[in-house]
Amino acid sequence: MSFYSIQKTRQTSTTISFLFNLFPVFPSSYHSLPIQQTPFVHSFSPSPTPHCYTSLLQSCIDSKALNPGKQLHAQFFHLGFAYNEVLATKLVHLYAVSNSLPNARNLFDKIPKRNLFLWNVLIRGYAWNGPHDTAISLYHSMLDYGLKPDNFTLPFVLKACSALSAIGEGRSIHEYVIKNGWERDVFVGAALIDMYAKCGCVMDARHVFNTIVVRDVVLWTSMVATYSQNGHPDESLSLCREMAANGVRPTEATLVTVVSSSADIACLPYGREIHGFGWRNGFQSNDRVKTALIDMYAKCGSVKVARALFERLWEKRVVSWNAIITGYAMHGLSVEALDLFEKMRKEARPDNITFVSVLAACSRGRLLDEGRALYNLMVKDYGINPTVQHYTCMVDLLGHCGQLDEAYDLIRHMSVKPDSGVWGAMLNSCKIHGNVELAELALEKLIELEPDDSGNYVILANMYAQSGKWEGVEKLRQLMTDKGIKKNIACSWIEVKNKVYAFLAGDVSHSNSDAIYAELKRLEGLMHEAGYAPDTGSVYHDVEEDEKTSMVCSHSERLAIAFGLISTSPGTRLLITKNLRICEDCHVAIKFISKITEREITVRDVNRYHHFKHGMCSCGDHW
DNA sequence: CGGATAACCT
């Protein structure tokens, strides 16, 4: 809590107690006393009027003082003012803002004349705290009651739609908005954008955004967040730039959102650009922005910068601990992640996400005993029920350590329905340990859960190919054709001198293409001398573009590396990002390249970091 | 009575 907010709280409570000294409040046992016997009435002459309570209740509302409010309620209930419109309205307001919705609802139902404000605060209460569908049904009751929703009602009920992803209800409210002229209201607009964002309708959100010409920072941020939450981090970044060009200053929310977009792109120049943008706008010591930056630097490969930022936080909250622990886990630095977890336990209470992070760290480091111990710690000491993500980590951990039967056993006995993540971890473990039977079973489940993901088929196809089961390869190829499954096109990116270059497999479109291929050829010669033998015969190459035999040495990651080598000075670290898993053969090749060229090469593939150095990789050759 | 925000496994 900041110094300012402590001061603020103290002042409010002083005001409240001052007022209560003027108007003593009954203990709750007086509720049952007949009105003539209550000390209040005897001690005041003349009796208090409803007006006396107005400012008292307002103070309760301002400081969310629920219990004093309840006592006042009891008082004027006895005095017969309970359904006085002004007092009842304030009380419902107090109950609604202090998370006492059943009380608010009870009183609300008894008030004969319900004004728009009453409906609004109640709908707001349910929209924010749930049950969300209650907010929507209240909205309909309000229409039946004959009141017209205003620019407060509409954002509140839209918030409920957003929480429920109720797109049908959301669209019909949008129609109401258009018919009744709220189209250009920024509050209604931001709520509509958010509702469409949470329902995955990016185009509809953009349409709302375009309709409003006079935009404020929240409207911009809502649209920036829509892109970020729906897998368009690049759009999110460029919209933020457009916002800045329009002279709109970012808020904390804008920055947190756009920093996370740059984390998703995992491209340091963009991240640094946003970091500077935040700095110039005075957010250099904002902990929430800093936490987003910790995540961004870790995802962009600079875990040391992330750690430095973490150490300089004002206050280390759970989210910040989770971000830095996840950062270490992502880079395979399991021991550091677990050390930090031990430190964390002394300062903050780990939550379920913390355990996802540490279990993932164990899995990366093949720390079987530690992982089991942490799982027990979570369930027994912290009373956290395992979610599907914890099971995924455990299956991944057991599977990586060769305990495939135990992993399968865990899946059969887990308390939640295994999802594609769980079966994906199982399939991957089978691949590492060459268990074709269990892999077939896992793929069967995966086809039920996510039939369009080509990566799953590819893993089993490669396993068949490695064990010479060509009829299995053929069967899968046919299955993919029948289901019309699109192959993913592999792409790698590299940053050189603050510019980003993209490469597809077999790409010859780059202006330096000749030099890139010459460098690859030169390296190949040196690699063969060092003992490299391309692993082409045993791998199934026809499923992904990425893995065609003729292109085995021109995979996108190798092109990016070759380009990096000829475009940077000796010794510079290279950072490559790839949209799919790194292939087996490239993994071997890059180990050689790191040794031959004496470079540190980092490849961030679709789900982890590979740090190549002196001919070795941080992933320990299983991924 | 308002609106937008970060950490999560394959």
XYZ file of C-alpha atoms (C1' of nucleotides) in Angstrom:
633
model
C 0.000 0.000 0.000
C 1.401 3.376 -0.927
C 1.890 6.221 1.532
C -0.871 8.150 -0.168
C -3.491 5.449 0.193
C -2.653 4.936 3.883
C -3.242 8.614 4.490
C -6.454 8.462 2.553
C -7.824 5.530 4.512
C -6.974 7.093 7.846
C -8.703 10.318 6.969
C -11.871 8.587 5.874
C -12.103 6.489 8.981
C -11.642 9.590 11.114
C -14.505 11.273 9.307
C -16.692 8.258 9.801
C -16.068 7.890 13.500
C -16.623 11.609 13.949
C -20.049 11.314 12.362
C -20.883 8.245 14.363
C -20.128 10.077 17.568
C -22.853 12.500 16.641
C -25.284 9.717 15.762
C -24.604 6.703 17.965
C -25.316 3.429 16.272
C -27.219 0.510 17.762
C -25.572 -2.769 18.525
C -27.097 -5.422 16.319
C -29.005 -6.980 19.236
C -31.313 -3.968 19.185
C -32.779 -5.141 15.907
C -35.391 -7.118 17.766
C -36.350 -4.367 20.217
C -39.696 -2.679 19.817
C -39.194 0.784 18.473
C -40.262 2.520 21.694
C -37.462 0.907 23.668
C -34.575 1.843 21.447
C -32.131 4.191 23.146
C -31.724 6.228 19.993
C -35.255 7.519 20.013
C -35.145 8.341 23.697
C -31.877 10.183 23.524
C -32.755 12.527 20.693
C -35.378 15.155 20.601
C -36.786 15.791 18.113
C -36.430 12.415 16.285
C -33.942 12.289 13.417
C -35.306 12.889 9.937
C -34.366 10.818 6.850
C -32.171 13.712 5.859
C -29.890 13.102 8.868
C -28.867 9.759 7.380
C -28.052 10.904 3.884
C -24.551 12.184 4.476
C -23.773 9.366 6.911
C -24.655 6.789 4.290
C -22.654 8.683 1.708
C -19.570 8.435 3.939
C -20.140 4.704 4.236
C -20.357 4.426 0.442
C -17.187 6.469 -0.066
C -15.206 4.209 2.234
C -17.135 0.986 1.495
C -17.913 0.754 5.206
C -20.405 -2.103 5.116
C -20.989 -2.755 8.812
C -21.652 0.843 9.849
C -24.021 1.000 6.902
C -25.863 -2.084 8.082
C -26.290 -0.514 11.511
C -27.686 2.643 9.987
C -30.039 0.478 7.972
C -31.289 -1.126 11.166
C -31.812 2.308 12.699
C -33.925 3.865 10.056
C -35.737 0.605 9.485
C -37.047 1.039 12.999
C -37.830 4.653 12.297
C -39.904 3.647 9.293
C -37.715 5.271 6.621
C -36.577 2.019 5.071
C -38.183 2.592 1.698
C -37.557 6.302 1.496
C -36.277 6.583 -2.043
C -33.123 8.558 -1.293
C -32.052 6.405 1.654
C -32.915 3.097 0.021
C -31.011 4.111 -3.087
C -27.922 4.922 -1.078
C -28.188 1.662 0.829
C -28.528 -0.476 -2.272
C -25.546 1.416 -3.628
C -23.537 0.680 -0.495
C -24.436 -3.010 -0.512
C -23.641 -3.281 -4.203
C -20.202 -1.649 -3.986
C -19.183 -3.534 -0.856
C -19.806 -6.938 -2.365
C -22.936 -7.638 -0.413
C -25.186 -8.305 -3.367
C -27.801 -10.509 -1.636
C -28.503 -7.625 0.780
C -28.716 -5.190 -2.116
C -31.087 -7.462 -3.970
C -33.331 -8.009 -0.931
C -33.808 -4.339 -0.340
C -34.130 -3.605 -4.051
C -37.006 -6.078 -4.383
C -38.937 -4.308 -1.623
C -38.570 -0.762 -2.892
C -41.822 0.283 -4.552
C -40.352 2.879 -6.903
C -37.072 1.801 -8.516
C -35.166 4.503 -10.325
C -32.619 3.979 -13.110
C -29.709 4.466 -10.741
C -30.901 1.576 -8.561
C -31.062 -0.775 -11.521
C -27.653 0.390 -12.684
C -25.781 -0.205 -9.435
C -27.351 -3.618 -9.063
C -26.594 -4.650 -12.649
C -23.061 -3.345 -12.146
C -22.682 -5.466 -9.009
C -23.686 -8.680 -10.769
C -21.743 -7.857 -13.920
C -18.521 -7.494 -11.933
C -18.911 -10.130 -9.266
C -21.276 -12.618 -10.809
C -23.416 -14.516 -11.282
C -23.123 -12.772 -14.635
C -26.362 -14.096 -16.078
C -28.204 -12.401 -13.212
C -26.958 -9.065 -14.573
C -28.410 -9.908 -17.970
C -31.775 -11.040 -16.631
C -31.958 -7.901 -14.462
C -31.337 -5.861 -17.601
C -34.345 -7.492 -19.250
C -36.491 -6.971 -16.149
C -35.531 -3.335 -16.254
C -36.733 -3.026 -19.842
C -40.002 -4.720 -18.818
C -40.267 -2.289 -15.910
C -40.400 0.439 -18.527
C -37.054 2.144 -17.999
C -34.647 3.025 -20.798
C -31.040 1.890 -20.340
C -28.502 4.710 -20.407
C -24.764 5.040 -20.960
C -24.168 3.446 -17.539
C -26.525 0.486 -17.918
C -25.205 -0.506 -21.316
C -21.499 -0.866 -20.407
C -22.455 -2.798 -17.253
C -24.620 -5.329 -19.020
C -22.049 -5.604 -21.814
C -19.465 -6.455 -19.171
C -21.623 -9.414 -18.169
C -21.880 -10.531 -21.816
C -18.131 -10.237 -22.089
C -17.591 -12.412 -19.011
C -19.935 -15.063 -20.398
C -18.759 -14.724 -24.023
C -22.463 -14.252 -24.751
C -22.115 -13.043 -28.308
C -25.830 -13.307 -29.197
C -26.922 -11.167 -26.268
C -24.015 -8.821 -26.967
C -25.041 -8.299 -30.572
C -28.640 -7.563 -29.657
C -27.446 -4.956 -27.154
C -25.265 -3.503 -29.909
C -28.415 -3.151 -32.043
C -30.128 -1.365 -29.166
C -27.113 0.960 -28.905
C -27.376 1.896 -32.578
C -31.151 2.394 -32.460
C -30.976 4.624 -29.417
C -28.093 6.838 -30.371
C -25.375 5.635 -27.974
C -23.110 4.713 -30.866
C -20.565 7.452 -30.280
C -20.364 7.196 -26.520
C -16.826 6.175 -25.527
C -17.963 4.209 -22.465
C -20.494 2.207 -24.445
C -17.984 1.855 -27.281
C -15.187 0.546 -25.067
C -17.597 -1.967 -23.510
C -18.706 -3.141 -26.954
C -15.108 -3.494 -28.088
C -14.254 -5.497 -24.982
C -17.310 -7.714 -25.436
C -16.383 -8.459 -29.049
C -12.757 -9.031 -28.029
C -13.691 -11.639 -25.440
C -15.909 -13.359 -28.025
C -13.067 -13.405 -30.554
C -14.785 -11.029 -33.002
C -11.887 -8.731 -33.873
C -13.509 -7.250 -36.983
C -16.675 -6.264 -35.113
C -14.577 -4.641 -32.407
C -12.655 -2.681 -35.020
C -15.918 -1.567 -36.603
C -17.071 -0.114 -33.295
C -13.692 1.552 -32.864
C -13.887 3.114 -36.341
C -17.398 4.433 -35.717
C -16.238 6.583 -32.820
C -14.282 9.576 -34.059
C -13.593 11.336 -30.787
C -11.591 8.681 -28.958
C -10.156 8.655 -25.490
C -7.255 6.587 -24.176
C -9.465 3.775 -22.842
C -11.096 3.329 -26.223
C -7.659 3.076 -27.840
C -6.459 0.681 -25.154
C -9.533 -1.523 -25.568
C -8.771 -1.909 -29.246
C -5.054 -2.475 -28.588
C -6.045 -5.183 -26.074
C -8.460 -6.767 -28.555
C -5.602 -7.378 -30.970
C -3.320 -8.582 -28.204
C -5.872 -11.067 -26.816
C -6.741 -12.485 -30.205
C -3.328 -13.386 -31.507
C -2.486 -10.209 -33.421
C 0.371 -8.720 -31.413
C 1.732 -6.921 -34.479
C -1.571 -5.086 -35.026
C -1.662 -4.294 -31.343
C 1.752 -2.654 -31.535
C 1.016 -0.649 -34.644
C -2.278 0.604 -33.240
C -0.428 1.757 -30.140
C 2.010 3.663 -32.347
C -0.951 5.227 -34.145
C -2.391 6.232 -30.792
C 0.859 7.898 -29.781
C 1.009 9.673 -33.153
C -2.449 11.069 -32.377
C -1.062 12.632 -29.242
C -2.886 10.356 -26.822
C -0.806 9.595 -23.736
C -0.727 5.941 -22.649
C -1.942 4.768 -19.262
C -0.693 1.869 -17.181
C -3.244 -0.416 -18.887
C -2.091 0.637 -22.363
C 1.509 -0.131 -21.526
C 0.865 -3.444 -19.790
C -1.152 -4.559 -22.813
C 1.300 -3.482 -25.448
C 4.330 -4.793 -23.530
C 2.666 -8.181 -23.487
C 2.099 -7.909 -27.242
C 5.796 -7.338 -27.773
C 6.457 -10.320 -25.492
C 4.270 -12.449 -27.764
C 6.239 -11.382 -30.805
C 9.397 -12.063 -28.765
C 11.250 -9.451 -30.671
C 13.570 -7.354 -28.578
C 13.615 -4.196 -30.739
C 9.837 -3.859 -30.391
C 10.050 -4.588 -26.694
C 12.747 -1.973 -26.204
C 10.744 0.528 -28.219
C 7.784 0.063 -25.869
C 10.031 0.117 -22.813
C 11.314 3.513 -23.975
C 7.790 4.682 -24.746
C 6.745 3.859 -21.192
C 9.843 5.518 -19.761
C 9.195 8.737 -21.677
C 5.653 8.792 -20.343
C 6.707 8.517 -16.736
C 6.054 4.845 -15.973
C 9.628 3.893 -15.077
C 8.760 3.006 -11.506
C 5.349 1.438 -12.083
C 5.413 -2.123 -10.748
C 2.701 -3.480 -13.016
C 4.385 -2.166 -16.146
C 7.668 -3.511 -14.809
C 6.153 -6.961 -14.306
C 4.947 -6.981 -17.892
C 8.489 -5.965 -18.913
C 9.981 -8.833 -16.863
C 7.844 -11.241 -18.855
C 8.761 -9.523 -22.118
C 12.542 -9.551 -21.535
C 12.426 -13.196 -20.478
C 10.462 -14.146 -23.594
C 12.833 -12.148 -25.755
C 15.757 -14.136 -24.392
C 17.156 -11.591 -21.909
C 16.485 -13.329 -18.647
C 19.268 -11.306 -16.987
C 17.563 -8.016 -17.782
C 14.313 -9.539 -16.531
C 15.998 -10.441 -13.251
C 17.481 -6.953 -12.869
C 14.025 -5.424 -13.310
C 12.574 -7.923 -10.861
C 15.101 -6.943 -8.194
C 14.176 -3.293 -8.624
C 10.455 -3.754 -8.034
C 8.931 -1.679 -5.284
C 6.895 -4.578 -4.055
C 7.254 -8.183 -5.210
C 3.749 -9.509 -5.749
C 2.748 -13.026 -6.740
C 2.349 -12.103 -10.395
C 5.904 -10.746 -10.492
C 7.331 -13.856 -8.833
C 5.410 -16.000 -11.302
C 6.716 -14.002 -14.247
C 10.386 -14.332 -13.267
C 10.109 -18.010 -12.234
C 8.415 -18.799 -15.548
C 11.186 -16.871 -17.278
C 13.890 -19.082 -15.762
C 11.883 -22.243 -16.474
C 11.439 -21.219 -20.101
C 15.206 -21.029 -20.536
C 15.815 -24.390 -18.918
C 17.337 -22.770 -15.818
C 15.448 -25.097 -13.500
C 17.703 -24.786 -10.470
C 17.480 -20.985 -10.509
C 13.703 -21.235 -10.871
C 13.435 -23.518 -7.836
C 15.811 -21.352 -5.784
C 13.609 -18.362 -6.499
C 10.556 -20.366 -5.524
C 12.112 -21.080 -2.110
C 12.835 -17.362 -1.685
C 9.324 -16.540 -2.746
C 7.755 -18.790 -0.111
C 9.260 -16.584 2.587
C 7.770 -13.417 1.131
C 4.541 -14.285 -0.703
C 2.028 -17.089 -0.930
C 2.443 -19.122 -4.126
C -0.750 -19.590 -6.133
C -1.765 -22.228 -8.657
C 0.081 -20.469 -11.445
C 3.293 -20.465 -9.394
C 3.013 -24.234 -9.210
C 2.451 -24.525 -12.944
C 5.719 -22.600 -13.353
C 7.797 -24.628 -10.908
C 6.443 -27.948 -12.158
C 7.301 -26.863 -15.690
C 10.780 -25.979 -14.420
C 11.175 -29.494 -12.982
C 10.056 -30.958 -16.258
C 12.647 -28.955 -18.192
C 15.387 -30.073 -15.818
C 14.154 -33.675 -15.515
C 13.922 -33.166 -11.743
C 11.541 -36.031 -11.016
C 11.818 -36.194 -7.219
C 11.622 -32.424 -6.836
C 8.573 -32.320 -9.095
C 6.769 -35.010 -7.101
C 7.616 -33.223 -3.854
C 6.335 -29.900 -5.175
C 3.113 -31.483 -6.370
C 2.514 -32.879 -2.885
C 3.453 -29.564 -1.325
C 0.877 -27.834 -3.504
C -1.937 -30.218 -2.644
C -1.169 -30.872 1.040
C 0.453 -27.707 2.373
C -1.178 -25.106 0.177
C -4.508 -26.836 -0.372
C -4.493 -26.069 -4.095
C -6.532 -28.413 -6.262
C -4.554 -29.502 -9.300
C -5.853 -28.088 -12.583
C -5.427 -29.584 -16.019
C -2.258 -27.502 -16.411
C -0.650 -29.045 -13.329
C -1.483 -32.486 -14.693
C 0.032 -31.519 -18.020
C 3.280 -30.571 -16.274
C 3.287 -33.823 -14.297
C 2.627 -35.939 -17.392
C 5.392 -34.046 -19.172
C 7.768 -34.548 -16.225
C 7.020 -38.255 -15.778
C 7.118 -38.775 -19.531
C 10.436 -37.010 -20.021
C 11.908 -39.116 -17.219
C 10.809 -42.292 -18.957
C 7.947 -43.111 -16.574
C 5.454 -43.507 -19.414
C 3.231 -46.017 -17.659
C 2.982 -43.833 -14.583
C 2.179 -40.846 -16.801
C -0.587 -42.780 -18.531
C -1.860 -43.944 -15.155
C -2.020 -40.341 -13.970
C -4.071 -39.389 -17.031
C -6.568 -42.156 -16.361
C -7.010 -41.194 -12.738
C -6.911 -37.420 -12.856
C -9.805 -35.470 -11.395
C -10.391 -33.313 -14.488
C -10.956 -34.240 -18.112
C -7.604 -34.529 -19.909
C -7.345 -31.946 -22.682
C -5.145 -31.670 -25.742
C -2.283 -30.314 -23.625
C -2.195 -33.450 -21.489
C -2.330 -35.803 -24.466
C 0.169 -33.621 -26.312
C 2.621 -34.016 -23.429
C 1.986 -37.755 -23.509
C 2.576 -37.962 -27.255
C 5.758 -35.959 -26.974
C 7.054 -38.221 -24.203
C 6.298 -41.282 -26.304
C 8.286 -39.727 -29.117
C 11.307 -39.177 -26.872
C 11.240 -42.744 -25.602
C 10.067 -44.404 -28.804
C 6.850 -45.922 -27.428
C 4.750 -46.301 -30.576
C 1.757 -48.035 -28.958
C 1.084 -45.326 -26.405
C 1.783 -42.695 -29.054
C -0.948 -44.161 -31.270
C -3.360 -43.996 -28.359
C -2.391 -40.407 -27.590
C -2.823 -39.355 -31.218
C -6.258 -40.980 -31.300
C -7.301 -38.802 -28.365
C -5.676 -35.753 -29.927
C -7.557 -36.262 -33.189
C -10.794 -36.132 -31.169
C -9.742 -32.974 -29.365
C -7.961 -30.909 -32.005
C -8.324 -32.666 -35.377
C -6.810 -29.812 -37.364
C -3.428 -29.581 -35.645
C -0.961 -30.979 -38.152
C 1.891 -31.104 -35.620
C 0.362 -34.089 -33.810
C 0.213 -36.198 -36.971
C 3.770 -35.232 -37.850
C 5.148 -36.539 -34.550
C 3.646 -39.994 -34.980
C 4.543 -40.062 -38.673
C 8.165 -39.385 -37.758
C 8.057 -42.134 -35.150
C 6.740 -44.594 -37.736
C 9.450 -43.528 -40.168
C 12.188 -43.917 -37.555
C 11.147 -47.498 -36.849
C 10.686 -48.272 -40.553
C 6.901 -48.653 -40.360
C 6.213 -47.168 -43.750
C 2.655 -48.503 -43.926
C 1.938 -46.409 -40.812
C 3.395 -43.369 -42.526
C 1.202 -43.999 -45.533
C -1.897 -44.442 -43.355
C -1.306 -41.106 -41.642
C -0.611 -39.350 -44.923
C -3.963 -40.635 -46.208
C -5.716 -39.589 -43.017
C -4.382 -36.065 -43.349
C -5.464 -35.844 -46.972
C -8.945 -37.114 -46.090
C -9.336 -34.623 -43.294
C -7.948 -31.839 -45.451
C -5.345 -30.878 -42.910
C -3.205 -27.958 -43.899
C 0.520 -28.235 -43.444
C 2.055 -25.506 -41.377
C 4.618 -23.465 -43.200
C 7.794 -23.112 -41.205
C 9.186 -19.639 -40.680
C 12.122 -18.278 -38.698
C 12.985 -14.727 -37.756
C 16.229 -13.112 -36.780
C 17.032 -9.657 -35.514
C 20.129 -7.990 -36.956
C 20.937 -4.404 -36.059
C 17.425 -3.681 -34.823
C 15.796 -5.016 -37.962
C 13.819 -8.224 -38.242
C 14.360 -10.624 -41.153
C 12.058 -13.553 -41.916
C 12.980 -16.804 -43.687
C 10.831 -19.621 -45.040
C 12.219 -23.095 -45.673
C 14.221 -23.092 -48.897
C 13.801 -19.339 -49.148
C 15.776 -17.714 -51.983
C 14.005 -14.361 -51.927
C 16.486 -12.575 -49.694
C 18.809 -10.099 -51.389
C 21.797 -11.795 -49.764
C 20.555 -15.223 -50.759
C 23.708 -16.314 -52.589
C 25.959 -15.395 -49.698
C 23.626 -17.190 -47.254
C 23.725 -20.445 -49.197
C 27.501 -20.123 -49.660
C 27.888 -19.792 -45.901
C 25.684 -22.851 -45.343
C 27.811 -24.836 -47.796
C 31.048 -23.737 -46.105
C 29.643 -24.721 -42.699
C 28.426 -28.060 -43.992
C 31.960 -28.947 -45.055
C 33.336 -28.051 -41.641
C 30.523 -29.940 -39.907
C 31.204 -33.112 -41.879
C 34.861 -32.880 -40.872
C 33.727 -32.613 -37.265
C 31.614 -35.747 -37.562
C 28.156 -34.474 -38.589
C 25.989 -36.890 -40.573
C 22.655 -35.542 -41.788
C 19.764 -37.505 -40.356
C 17.656 -37.678 -43.490
C 16.989 -41.364 -44.109
C 15.003 -42.130 -41.011
C 12.809 -39.052 -40.880
C 9.423 -38.677 -42.466
C 9.807 -35.699 -44.694
C 6.636 -35.326 -46.602
C 4.250 -33.993 -44.005
C 5.608 -30.530 -43.397
C 7.152 -28.266 -45.963
C 9.819 -27.798 -43.388
C 10.998 -31.372 -43.612
C 11.401 -32.122 -47.273
C 14.466 -34.189 -48.068
C 15.731 -31.854 -50.725
C 15.587 -29.009 -48.252
C 17.020 -30.644 -45.204
C 19.918 -28.221 -45.188
C 17.888 -25.152 -46.022
C 15.413 -25.208 -43.162
C 14.262 -21.780 -42.159
C 16.251 -21.743 -38.919
C 19.481 -22.584 -40.733
C 18.957 -19.823 -43.271
C 18.355 -17.358 -40.469
C 21.492 -18.522 -38.672
C 23.637 -18.302 -41.817
C 22.339 -14.803 -42.437
C 23.073 -13.879 -38.840
C 26.606 -15.232 -39.074
C 27.527 -13.228 -42.176
C 25.772 -10.051 -41.008
C 27.242 -9.688 -37.526
C 30.738 -9.404 -36.109
C 32.420 -12.553 -34.729
C 31.275 -13.526 -31.253
C 27.891 -11.775 -31.442
C 25.091 -13.848 -29.944
C 22.361 -14.814 -32.415
C 18.681 -14.997 -31.506
C 16.323 -16.850 -33.812
C 12.584 -17.344 -33.393
C 10.762 -20.173 -35.126
C 7.018 -20.730 -35.459
C 7.204 -24.553 -35.198
C 9.282 -27.026 -33.236
C 12.923 -27.089 -34.156
C 13.677 -30.201 -36.221
C 15.916 -33.038 -34.963
C 18.475 -32.649 -37.684
C 18.760 -28.893 -37.310
C 19.201 -29.354 -33.567
C 22.264 -31.522 -34.180
C 23.542 -29.186 -36.887
C 23.223 -26.045 -34.770
C 25.199 -27.696 -31.974
C 28.035 -28.197 -34.469
C 27.676 -24.671 -35.811
C 27.881 -23.165 -32.322
C 31.153 -25.009 -31.752
C 32.717 -24.324 -35.157
C 31.881 -20.626 -35.219
C 32.345 -20.121 -31.464
C 28.976 -18.399 -31.275
C 26.206 -18.512 -28.763
C 23.035 -19.248 -30.710
C 19.597 -19.070 -29.141
C 16.610 -20.540 -30.920
C 13.192 -19.913 -29.467
C 10.915 -22.475 -31.062
C 7.166 -22.683 -30.633
C 7.405 -23.773 -27.024
C 10.875 -23.405 -25.579
C 14.332 -21.910 -25.730
C 17.364 -23.708 -27.014
C 20.647 -22.115 -25.976
C 23.437 -23.542 -28.110
C 26.959 -23.009 -26.807
C 30.227 -24.934 -27.277
C 28.415 -27.696 -29.145
C 25.748 -28.274 -26.490
C 22.150 -27.252 -25.991
C 20.446 -26.122 -22.782
C 17.449 -28.330 -23.481
C 19.496 -31.453 -22.844
C 18.489 -32.799 -26.282
C 14.887 -33.612 -25.351
C 12.106 -31.237 -26.242
C -23.126 3.899 -10.881
C -18.881 4.072 -15.343
C -14.989 1.534 -19.413
C -9.328 -0.870 -21.009
C -4.201 -4.178 -18.215
C 0.279 -8.462 -16.937
C 1.947 -14.335 -14.814
C -0.200 -20.662 -17.037
C 1.252 -26.754 -19.607
C 1.688 -29.643 -25.051
